[in-house]
CSV table of C-alpha atoms (C1' of nucleotides) in Angstrom, one decimal:
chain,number,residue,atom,x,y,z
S,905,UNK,CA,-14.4,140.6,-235.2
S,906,UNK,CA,-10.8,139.2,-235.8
S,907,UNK,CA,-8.1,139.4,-233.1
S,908,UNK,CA,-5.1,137.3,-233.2
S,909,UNK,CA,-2.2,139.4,-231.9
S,910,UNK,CA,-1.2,136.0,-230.2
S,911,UNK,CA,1.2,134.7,-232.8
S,912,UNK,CA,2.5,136.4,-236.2
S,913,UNK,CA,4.2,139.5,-233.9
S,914,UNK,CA,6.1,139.2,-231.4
S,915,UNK,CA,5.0,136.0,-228.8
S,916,UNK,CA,7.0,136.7,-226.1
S,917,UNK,CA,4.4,137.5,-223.1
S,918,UNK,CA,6.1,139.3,-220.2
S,919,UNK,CA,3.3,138.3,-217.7
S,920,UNK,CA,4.2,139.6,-214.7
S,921,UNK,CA,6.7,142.0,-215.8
S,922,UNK,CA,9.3,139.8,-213.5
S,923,UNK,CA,10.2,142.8,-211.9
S,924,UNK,CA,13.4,141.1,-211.0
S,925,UNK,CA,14.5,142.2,-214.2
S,926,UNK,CA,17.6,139.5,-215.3
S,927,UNK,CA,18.5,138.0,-212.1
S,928,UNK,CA,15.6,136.0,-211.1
S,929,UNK,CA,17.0,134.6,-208.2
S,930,UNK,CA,19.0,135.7,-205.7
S,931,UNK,CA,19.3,133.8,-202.5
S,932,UNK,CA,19.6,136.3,-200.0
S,933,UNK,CA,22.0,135.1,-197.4
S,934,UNK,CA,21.1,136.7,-194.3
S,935,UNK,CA,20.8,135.9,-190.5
S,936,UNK,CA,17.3,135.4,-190.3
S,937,UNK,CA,17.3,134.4,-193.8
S,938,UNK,CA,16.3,131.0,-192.8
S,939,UNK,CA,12.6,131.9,-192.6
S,940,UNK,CA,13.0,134.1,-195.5
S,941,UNK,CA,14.5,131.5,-197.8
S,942,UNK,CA,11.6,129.0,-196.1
S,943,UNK,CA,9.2,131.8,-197.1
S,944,UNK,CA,9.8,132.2,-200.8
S,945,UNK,CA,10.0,128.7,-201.8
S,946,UNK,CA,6.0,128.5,-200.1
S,947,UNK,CA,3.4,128.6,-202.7
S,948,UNK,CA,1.2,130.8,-203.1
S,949,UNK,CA,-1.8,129.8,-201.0
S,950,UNK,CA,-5.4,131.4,-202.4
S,951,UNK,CA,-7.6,134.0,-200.1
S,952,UNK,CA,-10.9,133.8,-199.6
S,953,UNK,CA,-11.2,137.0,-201.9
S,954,UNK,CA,-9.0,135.9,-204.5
S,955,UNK,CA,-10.4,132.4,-205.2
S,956,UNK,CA,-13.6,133.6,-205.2
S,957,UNK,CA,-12.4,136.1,-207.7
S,958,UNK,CA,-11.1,133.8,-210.0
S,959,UNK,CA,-13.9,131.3,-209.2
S,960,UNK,CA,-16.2,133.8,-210.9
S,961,UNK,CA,-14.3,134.6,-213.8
S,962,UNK,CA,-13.9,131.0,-214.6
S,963,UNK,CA,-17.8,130.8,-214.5
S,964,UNK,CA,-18.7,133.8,-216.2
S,965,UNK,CA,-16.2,131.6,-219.2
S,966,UNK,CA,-12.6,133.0,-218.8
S,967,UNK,CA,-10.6,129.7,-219.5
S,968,UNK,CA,-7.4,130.9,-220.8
S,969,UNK,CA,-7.0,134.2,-220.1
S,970,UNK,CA,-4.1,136.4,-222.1
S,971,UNK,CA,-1.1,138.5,-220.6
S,972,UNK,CA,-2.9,141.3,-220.7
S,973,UNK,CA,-6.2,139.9,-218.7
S,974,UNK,CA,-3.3,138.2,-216.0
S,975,UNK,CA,-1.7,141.1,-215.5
S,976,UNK,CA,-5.0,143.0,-214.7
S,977,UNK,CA,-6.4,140.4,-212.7
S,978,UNK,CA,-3.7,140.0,-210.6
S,979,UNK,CA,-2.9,144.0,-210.0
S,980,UNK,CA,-6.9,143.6,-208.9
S,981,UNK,CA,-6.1,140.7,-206.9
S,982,UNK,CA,-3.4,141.9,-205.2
S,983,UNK,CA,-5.5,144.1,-203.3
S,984,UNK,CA,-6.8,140.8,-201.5
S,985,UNK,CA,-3.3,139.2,-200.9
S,986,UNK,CA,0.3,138.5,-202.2
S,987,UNK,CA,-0.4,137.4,-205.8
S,988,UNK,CA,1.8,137.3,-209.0
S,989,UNK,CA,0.6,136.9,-212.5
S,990,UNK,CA,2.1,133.5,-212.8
S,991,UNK,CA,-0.3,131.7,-209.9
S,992,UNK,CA,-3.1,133.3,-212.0
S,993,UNK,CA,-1.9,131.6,-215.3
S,994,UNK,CA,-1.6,128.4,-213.0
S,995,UNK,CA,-4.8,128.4,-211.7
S,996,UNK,CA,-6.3,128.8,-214.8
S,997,UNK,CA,-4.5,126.2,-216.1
S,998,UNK,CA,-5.1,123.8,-213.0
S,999,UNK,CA,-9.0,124.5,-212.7
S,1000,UNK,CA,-9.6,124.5,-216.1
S,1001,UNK,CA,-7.9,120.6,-216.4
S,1002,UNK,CA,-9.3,119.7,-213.6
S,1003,UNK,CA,-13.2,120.9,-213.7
S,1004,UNK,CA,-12.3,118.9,-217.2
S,1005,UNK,CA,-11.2,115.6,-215.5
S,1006,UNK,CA,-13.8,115.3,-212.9
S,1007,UNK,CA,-16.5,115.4,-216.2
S,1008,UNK,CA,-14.7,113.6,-218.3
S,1009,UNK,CA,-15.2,109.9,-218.9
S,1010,UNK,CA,-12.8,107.8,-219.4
S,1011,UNK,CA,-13.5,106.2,-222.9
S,1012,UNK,CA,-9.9,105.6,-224.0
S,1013,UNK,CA,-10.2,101.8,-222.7
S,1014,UNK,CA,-12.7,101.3,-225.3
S,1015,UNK,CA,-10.6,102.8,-228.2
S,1016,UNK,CA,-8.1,100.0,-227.2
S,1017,UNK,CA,-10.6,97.1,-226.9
S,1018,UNK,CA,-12.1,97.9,-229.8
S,1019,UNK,CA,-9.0,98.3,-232.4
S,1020,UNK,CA,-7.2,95.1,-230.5
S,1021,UNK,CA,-10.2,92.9,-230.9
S,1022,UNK,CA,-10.9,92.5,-234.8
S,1023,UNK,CA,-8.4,91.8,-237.4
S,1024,UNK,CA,-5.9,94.5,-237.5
S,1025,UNK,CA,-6.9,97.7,-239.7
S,1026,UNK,CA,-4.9,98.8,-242.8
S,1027,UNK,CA,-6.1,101.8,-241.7
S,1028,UNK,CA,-3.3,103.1,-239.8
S,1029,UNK,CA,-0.6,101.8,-242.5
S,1030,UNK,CA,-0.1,104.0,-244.9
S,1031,UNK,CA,1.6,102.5,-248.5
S,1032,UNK,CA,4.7,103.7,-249.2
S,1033,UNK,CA,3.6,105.5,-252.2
S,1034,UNK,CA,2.2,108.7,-252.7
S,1035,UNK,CA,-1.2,109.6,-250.5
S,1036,UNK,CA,-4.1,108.3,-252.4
S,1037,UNK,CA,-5.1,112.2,-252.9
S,1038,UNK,CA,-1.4,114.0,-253.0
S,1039,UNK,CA,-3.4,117.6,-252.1
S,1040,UNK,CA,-4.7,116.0,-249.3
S,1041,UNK,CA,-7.9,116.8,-249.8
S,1042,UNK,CA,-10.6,114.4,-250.3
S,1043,UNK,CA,-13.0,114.5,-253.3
S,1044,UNK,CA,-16.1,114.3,-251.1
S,1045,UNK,CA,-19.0,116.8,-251.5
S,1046,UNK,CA,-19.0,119.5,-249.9
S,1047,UNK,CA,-22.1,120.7,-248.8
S,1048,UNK,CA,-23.7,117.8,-246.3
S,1049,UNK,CA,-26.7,117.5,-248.4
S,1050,UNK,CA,-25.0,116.3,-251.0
S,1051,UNK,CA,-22.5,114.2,-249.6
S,1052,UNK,CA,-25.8,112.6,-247.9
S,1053,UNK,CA,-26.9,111.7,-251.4
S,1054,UNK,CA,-24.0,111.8,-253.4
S,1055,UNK,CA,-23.4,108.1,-253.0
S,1056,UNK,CA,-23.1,107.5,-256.7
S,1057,UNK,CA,-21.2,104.5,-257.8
S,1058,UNK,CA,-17.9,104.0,-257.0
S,1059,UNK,CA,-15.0,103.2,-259.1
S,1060,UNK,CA,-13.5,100.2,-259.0
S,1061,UNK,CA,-12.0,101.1,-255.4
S,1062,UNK,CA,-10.4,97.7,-254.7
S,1063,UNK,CA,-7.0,96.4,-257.2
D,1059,UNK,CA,-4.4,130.6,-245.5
D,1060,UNK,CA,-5.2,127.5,-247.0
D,1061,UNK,CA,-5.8,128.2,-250.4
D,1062,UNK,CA,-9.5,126.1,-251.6
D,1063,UNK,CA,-8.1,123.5,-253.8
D,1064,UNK,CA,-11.4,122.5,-255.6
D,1065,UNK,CA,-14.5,122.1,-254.3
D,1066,UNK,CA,-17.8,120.8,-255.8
D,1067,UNK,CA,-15.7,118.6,-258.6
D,1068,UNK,CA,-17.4,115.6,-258.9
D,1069,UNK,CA,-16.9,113.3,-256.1
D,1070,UNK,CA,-17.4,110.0,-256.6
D,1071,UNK,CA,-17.0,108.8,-253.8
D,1072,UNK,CA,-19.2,105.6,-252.7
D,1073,UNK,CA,-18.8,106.2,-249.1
D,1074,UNK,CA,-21.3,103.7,-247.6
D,1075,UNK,CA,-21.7,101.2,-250.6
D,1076,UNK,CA,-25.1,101.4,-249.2
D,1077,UNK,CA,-28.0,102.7,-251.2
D,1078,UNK,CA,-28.3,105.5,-248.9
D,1079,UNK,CA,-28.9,108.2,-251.9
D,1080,UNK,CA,-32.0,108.0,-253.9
D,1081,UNK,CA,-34.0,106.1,-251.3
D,1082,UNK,CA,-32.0,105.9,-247.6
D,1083,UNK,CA,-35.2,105.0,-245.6
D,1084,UNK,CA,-37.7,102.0,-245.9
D,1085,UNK,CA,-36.5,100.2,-243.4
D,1086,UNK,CA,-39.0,97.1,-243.1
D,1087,UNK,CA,-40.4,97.8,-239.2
D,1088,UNK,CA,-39.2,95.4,-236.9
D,1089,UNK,CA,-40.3,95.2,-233.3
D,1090,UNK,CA,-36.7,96.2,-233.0
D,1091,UNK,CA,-36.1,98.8,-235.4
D,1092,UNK,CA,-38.2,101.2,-233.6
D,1093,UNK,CA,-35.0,103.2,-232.5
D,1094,UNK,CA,-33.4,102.2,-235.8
D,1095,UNK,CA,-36.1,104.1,-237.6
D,1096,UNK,CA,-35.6,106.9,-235.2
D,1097,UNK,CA,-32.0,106.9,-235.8
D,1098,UNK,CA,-32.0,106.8,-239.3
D,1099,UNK,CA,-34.0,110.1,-239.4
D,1100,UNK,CA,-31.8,111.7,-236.2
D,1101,UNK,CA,-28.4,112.8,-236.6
D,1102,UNK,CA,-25.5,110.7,-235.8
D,1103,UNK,CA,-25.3,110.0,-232.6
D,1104,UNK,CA,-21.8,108.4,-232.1
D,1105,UNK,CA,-21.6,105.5,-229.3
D,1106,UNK,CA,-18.6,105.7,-227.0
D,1107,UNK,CA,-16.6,103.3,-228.8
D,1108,UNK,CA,-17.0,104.6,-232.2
D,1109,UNK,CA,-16.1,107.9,-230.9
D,1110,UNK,CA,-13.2,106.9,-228.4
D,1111,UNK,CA,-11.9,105.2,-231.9
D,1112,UNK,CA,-12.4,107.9,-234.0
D,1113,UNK,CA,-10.1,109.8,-231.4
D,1114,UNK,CA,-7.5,107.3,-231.3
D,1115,UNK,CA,-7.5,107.5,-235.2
D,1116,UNK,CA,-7.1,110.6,-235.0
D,1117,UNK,CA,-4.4,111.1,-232.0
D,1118,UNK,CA,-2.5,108.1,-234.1
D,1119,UNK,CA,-2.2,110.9,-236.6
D,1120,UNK,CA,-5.0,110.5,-238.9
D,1121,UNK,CA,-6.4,113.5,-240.1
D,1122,UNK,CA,-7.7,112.9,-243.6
D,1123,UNK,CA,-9.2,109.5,-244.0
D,1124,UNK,CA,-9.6,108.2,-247.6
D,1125,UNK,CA,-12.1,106.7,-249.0
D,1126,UNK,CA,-10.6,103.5,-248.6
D,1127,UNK,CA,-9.6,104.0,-245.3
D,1128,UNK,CA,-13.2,106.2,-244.1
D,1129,UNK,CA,-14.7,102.5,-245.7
D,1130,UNK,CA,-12.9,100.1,-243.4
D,1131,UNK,CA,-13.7,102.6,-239.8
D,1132,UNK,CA,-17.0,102.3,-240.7
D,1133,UNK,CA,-17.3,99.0,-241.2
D,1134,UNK,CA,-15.5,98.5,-237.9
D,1135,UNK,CA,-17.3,101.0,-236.0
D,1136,UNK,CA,-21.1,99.5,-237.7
D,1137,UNK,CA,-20.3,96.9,-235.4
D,1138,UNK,CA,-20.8,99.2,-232.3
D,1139,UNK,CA,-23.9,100.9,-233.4
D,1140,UNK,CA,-25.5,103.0,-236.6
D,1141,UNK,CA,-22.6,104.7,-238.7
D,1142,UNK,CA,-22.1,105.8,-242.3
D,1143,UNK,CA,-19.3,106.7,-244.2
D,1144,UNK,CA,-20.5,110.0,-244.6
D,1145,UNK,CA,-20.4,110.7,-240.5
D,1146,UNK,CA,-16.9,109.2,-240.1
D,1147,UNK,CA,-15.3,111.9,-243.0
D,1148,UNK,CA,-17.7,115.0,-241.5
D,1149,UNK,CA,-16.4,113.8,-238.2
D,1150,UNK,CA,-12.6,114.2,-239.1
D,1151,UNK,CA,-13.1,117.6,-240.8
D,1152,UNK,CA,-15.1,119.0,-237.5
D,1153,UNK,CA,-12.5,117.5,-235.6
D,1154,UNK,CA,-9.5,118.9,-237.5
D,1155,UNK,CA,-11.5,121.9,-237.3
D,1156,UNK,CA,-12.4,122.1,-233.9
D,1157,UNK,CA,-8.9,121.4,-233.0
D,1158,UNK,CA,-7.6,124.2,-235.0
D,1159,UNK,CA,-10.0,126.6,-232.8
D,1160,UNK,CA,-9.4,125.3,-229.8
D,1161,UNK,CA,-5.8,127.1,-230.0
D,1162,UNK,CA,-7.2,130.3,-231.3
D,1163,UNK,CA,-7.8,131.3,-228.1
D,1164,UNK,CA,-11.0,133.0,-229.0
D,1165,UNK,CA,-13.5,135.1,-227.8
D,1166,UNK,CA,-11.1,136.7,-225.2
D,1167,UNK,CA,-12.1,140.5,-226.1
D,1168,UNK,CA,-15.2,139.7,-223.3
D,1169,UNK,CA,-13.4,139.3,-221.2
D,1170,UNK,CA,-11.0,142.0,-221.5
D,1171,UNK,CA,-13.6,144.4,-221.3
D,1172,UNK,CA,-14.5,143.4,-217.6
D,1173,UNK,CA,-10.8,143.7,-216.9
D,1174,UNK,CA,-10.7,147.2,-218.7
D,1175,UNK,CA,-13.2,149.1,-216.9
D,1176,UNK,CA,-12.0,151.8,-214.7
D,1177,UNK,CA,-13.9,150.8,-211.7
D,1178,UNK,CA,-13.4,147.8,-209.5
D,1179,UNK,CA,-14.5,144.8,-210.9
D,1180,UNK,CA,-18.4,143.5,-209.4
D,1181,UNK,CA,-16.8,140.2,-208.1
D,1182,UNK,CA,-13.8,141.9,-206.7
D,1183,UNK,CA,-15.1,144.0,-204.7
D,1184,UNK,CA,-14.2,142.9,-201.1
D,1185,UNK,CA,-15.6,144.8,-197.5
D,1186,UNK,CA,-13.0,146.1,-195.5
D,1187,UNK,CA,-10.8,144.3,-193.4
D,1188,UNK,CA,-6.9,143.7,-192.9
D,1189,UNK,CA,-4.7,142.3,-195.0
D,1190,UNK,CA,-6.1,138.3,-195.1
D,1191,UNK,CA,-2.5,137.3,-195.3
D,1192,UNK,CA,-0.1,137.3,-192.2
D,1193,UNK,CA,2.2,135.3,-194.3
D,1194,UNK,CA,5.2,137.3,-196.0
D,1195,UNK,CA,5.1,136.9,-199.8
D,1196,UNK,CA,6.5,134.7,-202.5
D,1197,UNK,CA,9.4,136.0,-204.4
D,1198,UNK,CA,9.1,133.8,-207.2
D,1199,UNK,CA,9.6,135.7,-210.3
D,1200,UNK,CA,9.5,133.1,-213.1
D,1201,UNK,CA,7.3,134.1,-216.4
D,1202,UNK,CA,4.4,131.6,-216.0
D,1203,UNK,CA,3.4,130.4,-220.1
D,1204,UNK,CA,7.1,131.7,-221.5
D,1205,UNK,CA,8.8,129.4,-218.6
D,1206,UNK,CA,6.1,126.7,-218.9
D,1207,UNK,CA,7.7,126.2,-222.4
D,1208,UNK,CA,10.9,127.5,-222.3
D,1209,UNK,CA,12.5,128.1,-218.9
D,1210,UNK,CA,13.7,124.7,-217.3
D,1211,UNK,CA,15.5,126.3,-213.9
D,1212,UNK,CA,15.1,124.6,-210.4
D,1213,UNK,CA,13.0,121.6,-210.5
D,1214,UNK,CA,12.2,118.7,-208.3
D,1215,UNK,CA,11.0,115.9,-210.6
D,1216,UNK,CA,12.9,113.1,-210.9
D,1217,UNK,CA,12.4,110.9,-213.7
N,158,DG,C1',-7.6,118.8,-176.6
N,159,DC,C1',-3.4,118.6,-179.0
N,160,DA,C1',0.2,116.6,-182.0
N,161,DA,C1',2.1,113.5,-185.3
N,162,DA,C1',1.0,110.7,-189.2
N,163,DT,C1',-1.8,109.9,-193.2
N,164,DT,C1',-4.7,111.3,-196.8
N,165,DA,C1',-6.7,114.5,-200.0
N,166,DA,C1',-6.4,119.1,-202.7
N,167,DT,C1',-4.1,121.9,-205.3
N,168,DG,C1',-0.3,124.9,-206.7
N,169,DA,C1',3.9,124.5,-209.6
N,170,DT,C1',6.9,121.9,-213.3
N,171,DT,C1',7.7,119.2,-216.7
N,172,DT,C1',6.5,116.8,-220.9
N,173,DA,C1',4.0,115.9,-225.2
N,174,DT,C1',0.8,117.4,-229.0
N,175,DT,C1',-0.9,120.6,-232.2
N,176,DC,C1',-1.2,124.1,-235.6
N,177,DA,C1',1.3,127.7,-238.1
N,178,DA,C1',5.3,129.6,-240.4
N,179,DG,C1',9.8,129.4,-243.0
M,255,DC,C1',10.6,118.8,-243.5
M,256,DT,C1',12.1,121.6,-239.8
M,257,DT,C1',11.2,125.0,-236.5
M,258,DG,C1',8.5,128.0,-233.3
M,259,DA,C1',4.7,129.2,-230.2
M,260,DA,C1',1.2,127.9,-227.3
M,261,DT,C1',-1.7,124.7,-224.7
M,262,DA,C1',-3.3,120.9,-222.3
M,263,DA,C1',-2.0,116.6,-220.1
M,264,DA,C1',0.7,114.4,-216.9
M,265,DT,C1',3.5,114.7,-213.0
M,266,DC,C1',5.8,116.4,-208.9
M,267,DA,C1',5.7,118.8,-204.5
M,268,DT,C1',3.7,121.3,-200.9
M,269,DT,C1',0.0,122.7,-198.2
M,270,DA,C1',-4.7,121.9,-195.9
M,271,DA,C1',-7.8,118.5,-194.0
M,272,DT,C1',-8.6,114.3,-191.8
M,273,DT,C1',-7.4,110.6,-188.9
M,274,DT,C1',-5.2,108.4,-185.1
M,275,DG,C1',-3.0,108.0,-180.6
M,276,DC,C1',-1.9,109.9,-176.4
DNA sequence: GCAAATTAATGATTTATTCAAG
DNA sequence: CTTGAATAAATCATTAATTTGC
């Protein structure tokens, strides 16, 4: 199974089709426009229906869903509530970073302990010549097995 | 794609200076090297300091230890618990790796064939009742990813 | 009980990495 | 080495909960 349309062709994705076609915005300056105006700068606020929608999608493993699944989700969800493609691409993205962040630990704190404690590594410095292996490839076994035993005797390593 | 360079070879590459090839367990029991036994024999299991290092290694923009360098992290990281050489290089390739298919955006065709299907999706299928939102709607018509990255109109952070 | 103020959730933007292609 | 696409992280801003005072 290969599919990979994402990049190679054309990227563009036209999510939600923007209807507006090019002029996004256009203020419209009327009497009563002052609720109007109010109205489409609110964000999009979530129905009962549509969260739970997208609730179960994210459960059954949708994570980062593609133009193509936006736009069908949200012409579904539309049935529930006012919904464009680009709040379902945001809650995607929110839920997904933030299911991740309540999990997550934080162990970046010991990264920094750890590399600030001991004598500082060479590791990070590269010499100014070429890369010790120009292909950038390391000439380690392959297969696990053998890099398990492969631990024949080094070369002089240290000049 | 990445054409192989050359595998198998001969890799010499004395990752662990140990003699962890012909015979890598008789470890003389200890009251204490109960769990060291067991560890010997279990996979890897990296502590939360050698692998929040390993990550800042790697976010630092290491990708391809040498052998050199794959010597001194484990040394380091020995300090914080059971390590060879040979975990440290299989962990940067697996990362690299993992990395690289973590923006594939994978198994999405699942998915898509929820969305596909002709009838109403199971978990959108709502009972009948009005319209859940009194509200008006949200003109907002700005392409959610393609804006994410590209697009810079009205904004409110200030930095 | 209600309303204003404060806090917590969360939608919407911006910014910074990452891999891939030229 | 530079450029392009895409994402996830970090951040901002707005809405809903919750608290507080009357």
């Amino acid at each position: 199974m290969e599919a990979a349309p994402q990049h190679g062709g054309a990227g563009v994705i036209d999510l939600e089709g923007s209807g507006s076609g090019g002029a996004p915005l256009s203020p419209p300056l009327s009497p009563a426009s002052a609720a109007a105006a109010a109205l489409a700068n609110a964000r999009w606020n979530p129905t009962k229906e549509q969260l739970a929608a997208l609730e179960g999608l994210y459960e059954h493993g949708l994570r980062t869903p593609s133009a193509e699944q936006i736009k069908q989700i949200t012409a579904r969800l539309r049935e529930h509530g006012h919904i464009e493609g680009k709040n379902v691409f945001y809650w995607f993205q929110n839920h997904k970073a933030r299911q991740r962040q309540k999990q997550k630990q934080d162990s970046f704190a010991y990264f920094t302990r750890l590399l600030r404690r001991p004598p500082p590594l060479p590791m990070l410095v590269r010499p100014p010549g070429p890369l010790p292996y120009p292909h950038g490839r390391l000439p380690v076994p392959a297969p696990p097995a053998a890099a398990a035993a492969a631990c024949s005797s080094s070369n002089g390593g240290t000049h």
